[in-house]
């Protein structure tokens, strides 16, 4: 048991998780007011999608430009539930049809559409958040990967689906709220989600969910499955010739990433209080990729930092110099791709390694050499496997 | 849904929508031709393709202003000059981008996607800073205004006809360049096997740069033609990028003929449906069908039978 544990979580992993927990659970809540903390919560909801992308792009080599689809599915599912709760017959008595969401009334709908009905139940909504997105991902991925379509084509098709979904949501105003999205969400099972105390609770709930997802992603990566993903990314043919059905692994990791993204979408809706098609389309989907790329496409913790940093920069810069923001963002894309393919996590690993080396040199050689040397070897072997893909 | 119209009206509707579809088709072909060279032949995913197109549109806008203020007598001819300016500007920017960015990323196609997306953001902001956030349009010279009446119910706008003829000429030119000229042979050799092409004495770097520049230049001409049909804003390019990629992929990435066939299918389907459904639903349905077909037939309509 002990051996297994030490394999799953190396000491460096534990330190990294500990630092992230310290930052998210202690430092930020103590230093930021609730408005800013709520913003951090919003950024963290993108981190879910970025973690999914680390798994499916960094390790699996599948670049999805459609994580916004799944983010949107999760977010809209949550928003539909909250909207129905906010549109009780008493609260909407002034409408010509009380009891349906306000935007439906504006669009001359007189009854709740059938696919909205089940979202009256919280249980169904939670199931929908967790499973609709993976199911959709499963259909797309099966169609593509079973036919051995991958790489660039997959990216373009997922992007097209994101575009289709946005056009559909905007076009079907009566059913989806159109371009404004679903707004004016108030309570969750009678509990006001707009109060400050609720925002604190939701923030900590979001962080807890984030760590749960990080744990799941960590387990996937440390398992044999994770090794196989890397192998598939680097030499798909060889894995196939070794007798594995490559497509199943790719389908799994894509569905898993979709689920993470959907959870993130639901957390977004809860904390921000609305959901709109601007979070579904091509632009947010590509932004999620850049969170992951900046943080380091091979590090799930890096993805969290990436989402935090890019969004914090976006907020500060678009407040102060709106016209510079796109330049900075563009330069960030190009710079990360050209200069740091492994992102911040790559830099961090380099620094840690250097620090360890220096410590190994400065401390007494007799009793210390064996441990750092072994550790160094492990780092080397892992970095050898996780070198950027040349696909 | 056909019951409300008489048969002659239906014919006219289909003819007019068909012609509207043909205008859309010309734009699709022009945009997709550039991308078919860059993406289909070279395998570079250029997400900034739309911005190269918009560059062409802005160049046309500038040229029209220059002509208007400096030589109003020659205003009728500005469009021809504008297209050349657009081609050269977009091509030059393309050559620079290839030198600065793309050539470092040939072995990492997915990373090109991100880098060119970053480029597209920068270009968009440049356009916004230089030309303003509002959409700009050009006034057409007199000889491009008006329409030709074919029957009393069917009228064909002249600018649409002009764009169409232009498209045909450019498509024929590209076909000749890629498949009949010596240079096209070099391009295809480099694309198929870079080290081998280098070994037989082709300067692969120069061919790459020229190919990329040509693709971007054609996008510039597409943008120039685009100004005759719609107005241009800093983010107009982004609206078209998904369509363009789908056209190229649907046609079969390596086939120029396929690109043209798929541009025709998609534009006709979309514009005919637009008359009976709302615009957004027509687009959703068209894209869905295209994505559906691509899932069943990932190699696209026309595929080259080569061993990979």
XYZ file of C-alpha atoms in Angstrom:
699
model
C 0.000 0.000 0.000
C 2.716 2.356 1.052
C 4.708 1.608 -2.071
C 1.734 2.190 -4.293
C 0.991 5.479 -2.599
C 4.489 6.760 -3.102
C 4.277 5.807 -6.763
C 1.007 7.606 -7.271
C 2.061 10.794 -5.569
C 5.716 11.646 -5.640
C 6.933 14.101 -3.059
C 7.153 16.843 -5.661
C 3.528 16.216 -6.677
C 2.384 16.581 -3.097
C 4.303 19.821 -2.729
C 2.745 21.182 -5.920
C -0.781 20.256 -4.898
C -0.136 21.668 -1.446
C 1.027 24.986 -2.890
C -2.050 25.220 -5.100
C -4.336 24.413 -2.167
C -2.574 27.005 -0.025
C -3.070 29.614 -2.731
C -6.692 28.842 -3.499
C -7.954 28.033 -0.013
C -5.954 30.393 2.194
C -4.076 33.158 0.406
C -6.702 34.290 -2.121
C -9.746 34.181 0.222
C -7.820 36.145 2.857
C -6.446 38.815 0.543
C -9.281 39.410 -1.950
C -12.711 40.901 -1.377
C -15.715 38.838 -2.371
C -16.092 40.506 -5.767
C -12.549 39.571 -6.773
C -12.815 36.156 -5.175
C -15.936 35.517 -7.214
C -13.934 36.454 -10.311
C -11.268 33.946 -9.302
C -14.016 31.371 -8.985
C -15.098 32.207 -12.524
C -11.521 31.803 -13.799
C -11.254 28.490 -12.007
C -14.319 27.216 -13.828
C -12.334 27.573 -17.054
C -9.553 25.604 -15.399
C -11.756 22.495 -15.490
C -11.814 22.677 -19.272
C -8.071 23.349 -19.340
C -7.387 20.249 -17.230
C -9.420 18.237 -19.698
C -7.345 19.662 -22.521
C -4.097 18.677 -20.781
C -5.315 15.097 -20.790
C -6.667 15.000 -24.272
C -4.240 17.343 -26.049
C -1.045 17.263 -23.984
C -1.088 13.549 -23.257
C -3.464 12.144 -25.874
C -2.350 14.351 -28.760
C -5.982 15.129 -29.640
C -6.449 18.859 -30.080
C -10.086 19.694 -29.504
C -11.199 23.161 -30.474
C -14.623 22.386 -29.140
C -14.278 22.334 -25.379
C -16.629 25.306 -25.366
C -19.368 22.937 -26.577
C -19.102 20.851 -23.442
C -18.571 23.866 -21.212
C -21.772 25.201 -22.733
C -23.699 21.946 -22.264
C -22.823 21.871 -18.574
C -23.454 25.561 -18.150
C -26.775 25.553 -19.977
C -27.999 22.492 -18.074
C -27.327 24.274 -14.791
C -28.795 27.528 -16.101
C -31.979 25.795 -17.293
C -32.562 24.379 -13.831
C -31.927 27.701 -12.115
C -34.050 29.569 -14.648
C -36.990 27.272 -14.117
C -36.680 27.800 -10.399
C -36.562 31.558 -10.943
C -39.675 31.443 -13.157
C -42.234 30.152 -10.708
C -45.814 31.201 -11.567
C -45.784 33.704 -8.680
C -42.530 35.362 -9.744
C -43.615 35.644 -13.368
C -47.236 36.628 -12.768
C -46.990 39.699 -15.027
C -46.199 37.597 -18.107
C -48.888 36.602 -20.545
C -48.021 32.989 -19.742
C -46.875 32.801 -16.119
C -44.576 29.992 -15.078
C -42.290 29.889 -18.119
C -38.920 31.653 -18.388
C -39.223 35.324 -19.331
C -37.438 35.070 -22.706
C -39.901 32.378 -23.834
C -42.740 34.710 -22.991
C -41.093 37.501 -24.999
C -40.860 35.129 -27.945
C -44.569 34.251 -27.807
C -44.096 30.736 -26.503
C -47.095 29.627 -24.469
C -45.858 26.364 -23.001
C -42.587 24.994 -21.699
C -40.807 23.015 -24.474
C -40.557 19.284 -23.754
C -36.778 19.261 -23.377
C -37.002 21.850 -20.627
C -39.412 19.742 -18.535
C -36.872 17.365 -16.939
C -34.779 20.290 -15.737
C -37.360 20.893 -13.032
C -35.545 18.174 -11.094
C -32.158 18.829 -9.524
C -31.223 15.155 -9.726
C -31.803 15.082 -13.470
C -29.857 18.312 -13.887
C -26.826 16.945 -12.066
C -26.969 13.791 -14.180
C -27.306 15.905 -17.306
C -24.275 17.990 -16.357
C -22.220 14.890 -15.738
C -23.332 12.716 -18.631
C -24.828 14.643 -21.547
C -21.512 16.191 -22.550
C -19.557 12.884 -22.419
C -22.361 11.199 -24.339
C -22.190 13.811 -27.072
C -18.402 13.586 -27.030
C -18.713 9.816 -27.320
C -20.806 10.061 -30.480
C -18.431 12.550 -32.105
C -15.284 10.726 -31.027
C -16.559 7.297 -32.040
C -17.463 8.522 -35.501
C -14.058 10.124 -35.899
C -11.569 7.866 -34.149
C -13.040 4.568 -35.329
C -12.316 5.823 -38.828
C -8.854 6.864 -37.756
C -9.501 10.524 -38.337
C -7.383 12.575 -36.047
C -5.112 15.524 -35.637
C -5.953 18.518 -37.730
C -9.224 17.151 -39.055
C -10.505 16.477 -35.589
C -9.651 20.026 -34.556
C -11.513 21.474 -37.519
C -14.592 19.305 -37.065
C -14.867 20.104 -33.353
C -14.494 23.763 -34.205
C -17.265 23.482 -36.769
C -19.531 21.842 -34.207
C -18.845 24.687 -31.788
C -19.801 27.145 -34.521
C -22.972 25.219 -35.341
C -24.026 25.109 -31.703
C -23.516 28.856 -31.295
C -25.543 29.670 -34.402
C -28.255 27.299 -33.242
C -28.452 28.809 -29.755
C -28.546 32.341 -31.106
C -31.081 31.440 -33.782
C -33.526 29.602 -31.510
C -34.169 32.527 -29.247
C -37.442 31.250 -27.863
C -35.931 28.017 -26.625
C -32.472 29.134 -25.541
C -32.578 32.827 -24.707
C -30.745 33.702 -27.912
C -27.672 35.864 -27.885
C -28.326 37.154 -24.361
C -28.311 33.634 -23.028
C -30.088 32.597 -19.870
C -29.853 35.430 -17.379
C -31.301 36.549 -14.084
C -30.671 33.349 -12.135
C -31.490 33.736 -8.468
C -31.820 30.726 -6.234
C -30.692 27.131 -5.976
C -33.323 25.087 -4.117
C -34.472 28.265 -2.408
C -30.950 29.346 -1.453
C -30.043 32.782 -2.795
C -26.865 32.323 -4.887
C -26.334 36.048 -5.307
C -25.581 36.870 -1.671
C -21.992 37.291 -0.512
C -22.120 34.313 1.817
C -23.404 32.125 -1.002
C -20.575 33.329 -3.186
C -18.064 32.259 -0.537
C -19.693 28.864 -0.256
C -19.784 28.457 -4.021
C -16.151 29.470 -4.323
C -15.015 26.867 -1.830
C -17.313 24.291 -3.397
C -15.775 25.107 -6.771
C -12.248 24.694 -5.404
C -13.242 21.380 -3.844
C -14.650 20.188 -7.168
C -11.483 21.368 -8.868
C -9.322 19.282 -6.567
C -11.608 16.309 -7.071
C -11.180 16.667 -10.826
C -7.429 17.153 -10.442
C -7.314 13.938 -8.429
C -9.263 12.033 -11.062
C -7.059 13.395 -13.833
C -3.969 12.529 -11.794
C -5.153 8.953 -11.333
C -5.864 8.604 -15.048
C -2.411 9.893 -15.940
C -0.578 7.700 -13.431
C -2.432 4.582 -14.494
C -1.479 2.323 -17.366
C -4.047 4.225 -19.388
C -2.029 7.401 -19.049
C 1.113 5.634 -20.273
C -0.810 4.268 -23.237
C -2.111 7.705 -24.106
C 1.415 9.049 -24.306
C 2.434 6.068 -26.389
C -0.499 6.646 -28.739
C 0.384 10.302 -29.058
C 3.983 9.552 -29.940
C 3.652 6.398 -32.070
C 0.073 5.452 -32.724
C 0.959 2.713 -35.185
C 3.228 0.883 -32.780
C 0.559 0.818 -30.099
C -1.937 -0.464 -32.620
C 0.450 -3.171 -33.775
C 0.969 -4.189 -30.154
C -2.663 -5.227 -30.131
C -4.412 -2.289 -28.519
C -7.583 -0.799 -29.945
C -6.201 2.716 -30.071
C -9.508 4.415 -30.794
C -11.097 3.291 -27.512
C -8.437 5.062 -25.476
C -8.829 8.227 -27.465
C -12.594 8.104 -27.144
C -12.283 7.646 -23.399
C -9.961 10.561 -22.860
C -12.053 12.853 -25.045
C -15.210 11.943 -23.133
C -13.414 12.459 -19.827
C -12.236 15.886 -20.941
C -15.795 16.687 -22.014
C -17.090 15.781 -18.570
C -14.532 17.997 -16.833
C -15.449 20.822 -19.157
C -19.159 20.390 -18.432
C -18.539 20.471 -14.673
C -16.624 23.694 -15.236
C -19.554 25.098 -17.196
C -21.966 24.300 -14.380
C -19.657 25.940 -11.838
C -19.452 28.982 -14.107
C -23.223 29.350 -14.198
C -23.522 28.964 -10.443
C -20.900 31.588 -9.678
C -21.497 34.111 -12.426
C -25.257 33.822 -12.589
C -25.786 33.558 -16.316
C -24.901 31.467 -19.354
C -24.675 32.742 -22.896
C -23.590 31.551 -26.355
C -20.460 33.716 -26.149
C -19.047 31.024 -23.844
C -19.771 28.197 -26.267
C -18.322 29.315 -29.567
C -14.980 29.207 -31.291
C -13.275 32.031 -29.433
C -13.753 30.698 -25.885
C -12.880 27.194 -27.075
C -9.543 28.386 -28.419
C -8.968 30.488 -25.317
C -9.308 27.339 -23.251
C -6.540 25.824 -25.343
C -4.314 28.791 -24.591
C -4.950 28.465 -20.834
C -3.724 24.926 -21.145
C -0.798 25.844 -23.401
C 0.403 28.674 -21.192
C 0.158 26.629 -18.022
C 1.943 23.767 -19.705
C 0.181 21.231 -21.814
C 1.705 18.401 -19.832
C 0.755 19.572 -16.379
C -2.747 19.459 -14.927
C -1.727 21.855 -12.150
C -0.160 24.121 -14.749
C -3.517 24.294 -16.510
C -5.092 25.726 -13.365
C -2.409 28.400 -13.098
C -2.720 29.071 -16.819
C -6.462 29.680 -16.541
C -5.940 31.923 -13.507
C -3.117 33.982 -14.975
C -4.486 34.512 -18.484
C -7.886 35.516 -17.154
C -6.460 37.774 -14.466
C -4.301 39.441 -17.108
C -7.305 39.739 -19.396
C -9.383 41.426 -16.706
C -6.669 43.851 -15.594
C -5.544 44.691 -19.099
C -8.962 45.095 -20.632
C -9.860 47.377 -17.725
C -6.733 49.517 -18.137
C -5.733 49.298 -21.819
C -8.547 47.686 -23.797
C -6.822 48.099 -27.151
C -3.629 46.421 -25.959
C -5.316 43.284 -24.762
C -5.637 41.567 -28.128
C -2.009 42.384 -28.952
C -0.899 40.856 -25.658
C -3.083 37.810 -26.137
C -1.827 37.293 -29.688
C 1.769 37.700 -28.635
C 1.136 35.243 -25.812
C -0.130 32.622 -28.264
C 2.832 33.040 -30.559
C 5.408 33.317 -27.770
C 4.216 30.253 -25.903
C 4.141 28.158 -29.048
C 7.536 29.283 -30.316
C 9.518 29.671 -27.109
C 7.871 27.620 -24.360
C 6.034 24.635 -25.803
C 5.784 23.254 -22.283
C 4.482 26.458 -20.772
C 4.929 27.658 -17.218
C 5.019 24.142 -15.844
C 8.012 23.434 -18.050
C 9.847 26.437 -16.621
C 8.894 25.445 -13.096
C 10.191 21.908 -13.572
C 13.478 23.313 -14.882
C 13.826 25.569 -11.840
C 13.004 22.782 -9.403
C 15.513 20.496 -11.077
C 18.226 23.133 -10.882
C 17.451 23.760 -7.248
C 17.649 20.062 -6.499
C 20.927 19.729 -8.340
C 22.431 22.614 -6.436
C 21.262 21.165 -3.146
C 22.691 17.795 -4.100
C 26.045 19.430 -4.808
C 26.209 21.589 -1.716
C 25.123 19.021 0.860
C 27.465 16.327 2.174
C 27.932 13.852 -0.649
C 28.279 10.716 1.468
C 24.787 10.307 2.911
C 22.730 12.340 0.413
C 23.798 11.310 -3.066
C 21.694 8.211 -3.411
C 18.310 9.818 -2.812
C 18.598 12.876 -5.095
C 20.268 10.799 -7.762
C 17.368 8.395 -7.788
C 14.934 11.265 -7.839
C 16.812 12.950 -10.648
C 16.665 9.755 -12.619
C 12.921 9.596 -12.198
C 12.508 13.154 -13.338
C 14.663 12.441 -16.345
C 12.747 9.371 -17.328
C 9.422 11.126 -16.990
C 10.563 14.195 -18.876
C 11.884 11.894 -21.569
C 8.447 10.417 -22.071
C 6.642 13.703 -21.821
C 8.709 15.664 -24.279
C 6.508 17.751 -26.588
C 4.850 15.697 -29.226
C 6.109 15.945 -32.722
C 2.762 14.972 -34.214
C -43.954 24.942 -48.556
C -44.039 25.193 -52.343
C -47.832 25.359 -52.552
C -48.050 29.142 -52.146
C -46.025 29.871 -55.263
C -46.946 29.431 -58.907
C -44.625 27.373 -61.047
C -43.118 30.340 -62.914
C -42.509 32.090 -59.591
C -40.800 28.970 -58.301
C -38.513 28.882 -61.319
C -37.659 32.534 -60.760
C -37.049 31.931 -57.049
C -34.747 29.054 -57.724
C -32.937 30.972 -60.432
C -32.456 34.049 -58.259
C -31.492 32.051 -55.191
C -29.294 29.959 -57.417
C -27.575 33.104 -58.572
C -27.240 34.407 -55.016
C -25.742 31.024 -54.279
C -23.342 31.466 -57.176
C -22.117 34.769 -55.709
C -21.575 33.055 -52.383
C -19.924 30.244 -54.291
C -17.452 32.652 -55.889
C -16.462 34.074 -52.520
C -16.147 30.596 -51.032
C -14.013 29.450 -53.948
C -11.724 32.471 -53.759
C -11.266 32.065 -50.017
C -10.971 28.332 -50.187
C -8.480 28.393 -53.081
C -5.942 30.199 -50.925
C -6.582 27.858 -48.056
C -6.511 24.818 -50.320
C -2.965 25.779 -51.232
C -1.865 26.592 -47.678
C -3.757 23.908 -45.819
C -4.494 21.331 -48.494
C -1.091 21.354 -50.133
C 1.273 22.534 -47.412
C -0.638 21.210 -44.405
C -0.368 24.482 -42.531
C -3.466 25.356 -40.547
C -3.686 29.077 -41.090
C -6.301 30.430 -38.717
C -5.369 33.946 -39.792
C -6.582 33.267 -43.330
C -9.670 35.388 -42.768
C -7.480 38.276 -41.644
C -5.413 38.046 -44.821
C -8.672 38.314 -46.674
C -9.694 41.361 -44.671
C -6.304 42.884 -45.425
C -7.209 42.642 -49.102
C -10.550 44.264 -48.413
C -8.941 47.155 -46.538
C -6.394 47.590 -49.320
C -9.253 47.891 -51.790
C -10.861 50.461 -49.508
C -7.625 52.447 -49.361
C -7.055 52.241 -53.121
C -10.559 53.453 -53.819
C -9.909 56.459 -51.583
C -6.600 57.197 -53.265
C -8.269 57.096 -56.666
C -11.173 59.181 -55.476
C -8.982 61.987 -54.160
C -6.047 61.898 -56.600
C -7.420 60.797 -59.942
C -11.208 60.821 -59.980
C -11.202 60.456 -63.770
C -9.791 56.972 -63.522
C -12.163 55.857 -60.760
C -13.738 53.272 -63.013
C -10.464 51.389 -63.209
C -9.577 51.436 -59.540
C -10.867 47.978 -58.878
C -8.344 46.282 -61.132
C -5.506 48.167 -59.415
C -7.003 47.473 -56.001
C -6.979 43.756 -56.632
C -3.307 43.830 -57.527
C -2.515 45.911 -54.450
C -4.510 43.483 -52.346
C -2.683 40.522 -53.839
C 0.734 42.062 -53.297
C 0.021 43.301 -49.767
C -1.447 40.041 -48.554
C 1.253 38.069 -50.340
C 4.033 40.166 -48.828
C 2.565 39.815 -45.353
C 2.230 36.098 -46.020
C 5.881 35.793 -47.002
C 6.904 37.663 -43.868
C 4.710 35.501 -41.631
C 6.123 32.372 -43.217
C 9.638 33.588 -42.575
C 8.996 34.733 -39.017
C 6.607 32.088 -37.790
C 5.447 29.258 -39.965
C 8.789 27.853 -41.062
C 9.677 27.089 -37.448
C 6.524 25.057 -37.022
C 6.268 22.782 -40.089
C 6.745 19.703 -37.955
C 4.124 20.775 -35.407
C 0.913 21.460 -37.359
C -1.313 21.767 -34.286
C 0.968 24.435 -32.875
C 0.732 26.403 -36.113
C -2.954 26.559 -35.445
C -2.382 28.308 -32.115
C 0.329 30.605 -33.407
C -1.729 31.715 -36.399
C -4.718 32.253 -34.133
C -2.518 34.587 -32.110
C -1.519 36.279 -35.348
C -5.164 36.724 -36.265
C -5.853 38.451 -32.928
C -2.953 40.828 -33.494
C -4.058 41.606 -37.045
C -7.621 42.216 -35.921
C -6.450 44.715 -33.349
C -4.207 46.386 -35.941
C -7.187 46.820 -38.253
C -9.253 48.184 -35.389
C -6.548 50.683 -34.438
C -5.894 51.799 -38.016
C -9.306 51.698 -39.678
C -11.580 51.958 -36.664
C -14.044 49.468 -35.239
C -16.826 50.435 -37.640
C -17.385 48.537 -40.852
C -16.215 50.247 -44.008
C -17.514 49.827 -47.535
C -16.395 51.021 -50.951
C -18.539 52.619 -53.602
C -18.586 50.642 -56.799
C -17.583 52.227 -60.102
C -20.507 52.889 -62.418
C -19.886 50.008 -64.756
C -20.307 47.528 -61.921
C -23.647 48.937 -60.739
C -27.045 47.791 -61.820
C -28.225 44.487 -63.096
C -28.951 42.591 -66.271
C -32.520 41.459 -66.790
C -32.593 38.011 -68.311
C -36.381 37.548 -68.233
C -38.912 39.914 -66.723
C -38.716 38.092 -63.412
C -35.048 37.144 -63.283
C -32.453 39.860 -62.766
C -28.760 39.320 -62.349
C -26.601 41.941 -60.592
C -23.503 42.929 -62.558
C -21.107 42.979 -59.605
C -22.058 39.387 -58.857
C -21.346 38.434 -62.474
C -18.006 40.223 -62.351
C -16.948 38.414 -59.170
C -17.943 35.152 -60.749
C -15.880 35.709 -63.876
C -12.983 36.815 -61.713
C -13.282 33.619 -59.702
C -13.219 31.497 -62.813
C -10.105 33.255 -64.078
C -8.261 32.926 -60.779
C -9.274 29.304 -60.335
C -8.014 28.526 -63.832
C -4.802 30.411 -63.090
C -4.186 28.529 -59.875
C -4.925 25.245 -61.574
C -2.430 26.033 -64.308
C 0.179 27.163 -61.809
C -0.168 24.141 -59.559
C -0.651 21.358 -62.085
C 0.806 22.515 -65.382
C 3.753 24.717 -64.577
C 7.218 23.730 -63.534
C 6.900 25.642 -60.303
C 3.702 23.787 -59.366
C 5.567 20.528 -59.844
C 8.175 21.741 -57.373
C 5.496 22.701 -54.870
C 3.859 19.315 -55.072
C 7.206 17.581 -54.793
C 8.087 19.532 -51.648
C 4.706 18.815 -50.137
C 4.918 15.098 -50.791
C 8.442 14.562 -49.574
C 10.444 17.452 -48.266
C 13.865 15.803 -47.817
C 13.652 14.042 -51.170
C 12.642 17.230 -52.978
C 15.598 18.955 -51.353
C 17.853 16.132 -52.448
C 16.958 16.553 -56.109
C 17.927 20.197 -55.953
C 14.715 22.052 -55.168
C 15.176 24.961 -52.809
C 12.438 23.828 -50.429
C 12.551 26.886 -48.207
C 11.994 29.221 -51.118
C 9.222 27.076 -52.544
C 7.510 26.974 -49.138
C 7.662 30.719 -48.765
C 6.381 31.381 -52.263
C 3.554 28.876 -51.843
C 2.442 30.389 -48.579
C 2.654 33.877 -50.028
C 0.618 32.821 -53.052
C -2.102 31.357 -50.845
C -2.240 34.539 -48.778
C -2.226 36.684 -51.899
C -5.250 34.838 -53.260
C -6.960 35.391 -49.921
C -6.230 39.093 -50.414
C -7.908 39.037 -53.828
C -10.858 37.242 -52.254
C -11.127 40.053 -49.723
C -10.972 42.552 -52.533
C -13.847 40.832 -54.288
C -15.648 40.644 -50.977
C -15.911 44.447 -50.774
C -18.179 44.401 -53.833
C -20.739 42.334 -51.999
C -20.509 43.342 -48.348
C -18.841 45.778 -45.976
C -15.690 45.033 -44.021
C -14.997 45.234 -40.305
C -11.995 44.196 -38.233
C -13.572 40.881 -37.235
C -15.259 40.013 -40.545
C -12.559 37.488 -41.319
C -13.372 35.372 -38.321
C -16.928 34.870 -39.528
C -15.714 33.031 -42.589
C -12.854 30.956 -41.285
C -14.939 27.951 -40.210
C -16.852 27.901 -43.484
C -13.636 28.078 -45.440
C -11.974 25.256 -43.560
C -15.079 23.136 -43.956
C -15.141 23.804 -47.681
C -11.533 22.695 -48.027
C -11.905 19.632 -45.825
C -15.220 18.661 -47.388
C -13.731 18.830 -50.848
C -10.843 16.588 -49.924
C -7.900 18.562 -48.660
C -5.443 17.852 -51.433
C -7.748 18.339 -54.392
C -8.425 21.704 -56.036
C -11.308 20.291 -58.053
C -12.809 18.937 -54.835
C -12.546 22.342 -53.226
C -14.503 23.913 -56.064
C -17.108 21.152 -56.060
C -17.629 21.416 -52.321
C -17.809 25.216 -52.417
C -20.521 24.823 -55.046
C -22.500 22.254 -53.045
C -22.321 24.139 -49.758
C -23.130 27.561 -51.174
C -26.046 26.305 -53.285
C -27.527 24.297 -50.429
C -27.232 27.238 -48.083
C -28.682 29.898 -50.342
C -31.569 27.770 -51.563
C -32.524 26.837 -48.016
C -32.166 30.414 -46.880
C -35.232 31.364 -48.876
C -37.459 28.887 -47.108
C -35.930 28.809 -43.630
C -34.381 31.504 -41.503
C -30.772 32.310 -42.366
C -29.348 30.819 -39.200
C -31.268 27.557 -39.535
C -30.180 27.230 -43.177
C -26.588 27.627 -42.064
C -26.961 25.195 -39.170
C -28.536 22.568 -41.430
C -25.891 22.979 -44.119
C -23.019 22.778 -41.667
C -24.598 19.814 -39.893
C -24.944 17.912 -43.152
C -21.362 18.729 -44.065
C -20.053 17.612 -40.664
C -22.224 14.505 -40.861
C -20.884 13.585 -44.279
C -17.335 14.248 -43.107
C -17.830 11.828 -40.237
C -18.915 9.140 -42.663
C -16.378 10.035 -45.306
C -13.473 11.762 -43.596
C -11.348 11.998 -46.714
C -13.836 14.401 -48.289
C -15.542 14.342 -51.653
C -12.480 13.901 -53.829
C -9.481 12.164 -52.428
C -6.157 11.350 -53.962
C -5.348 7.703 -53.801
C -1.882 7.779 -52.330
C -0.233 5.684 -49.697
C 0.674 7.545 -46.567
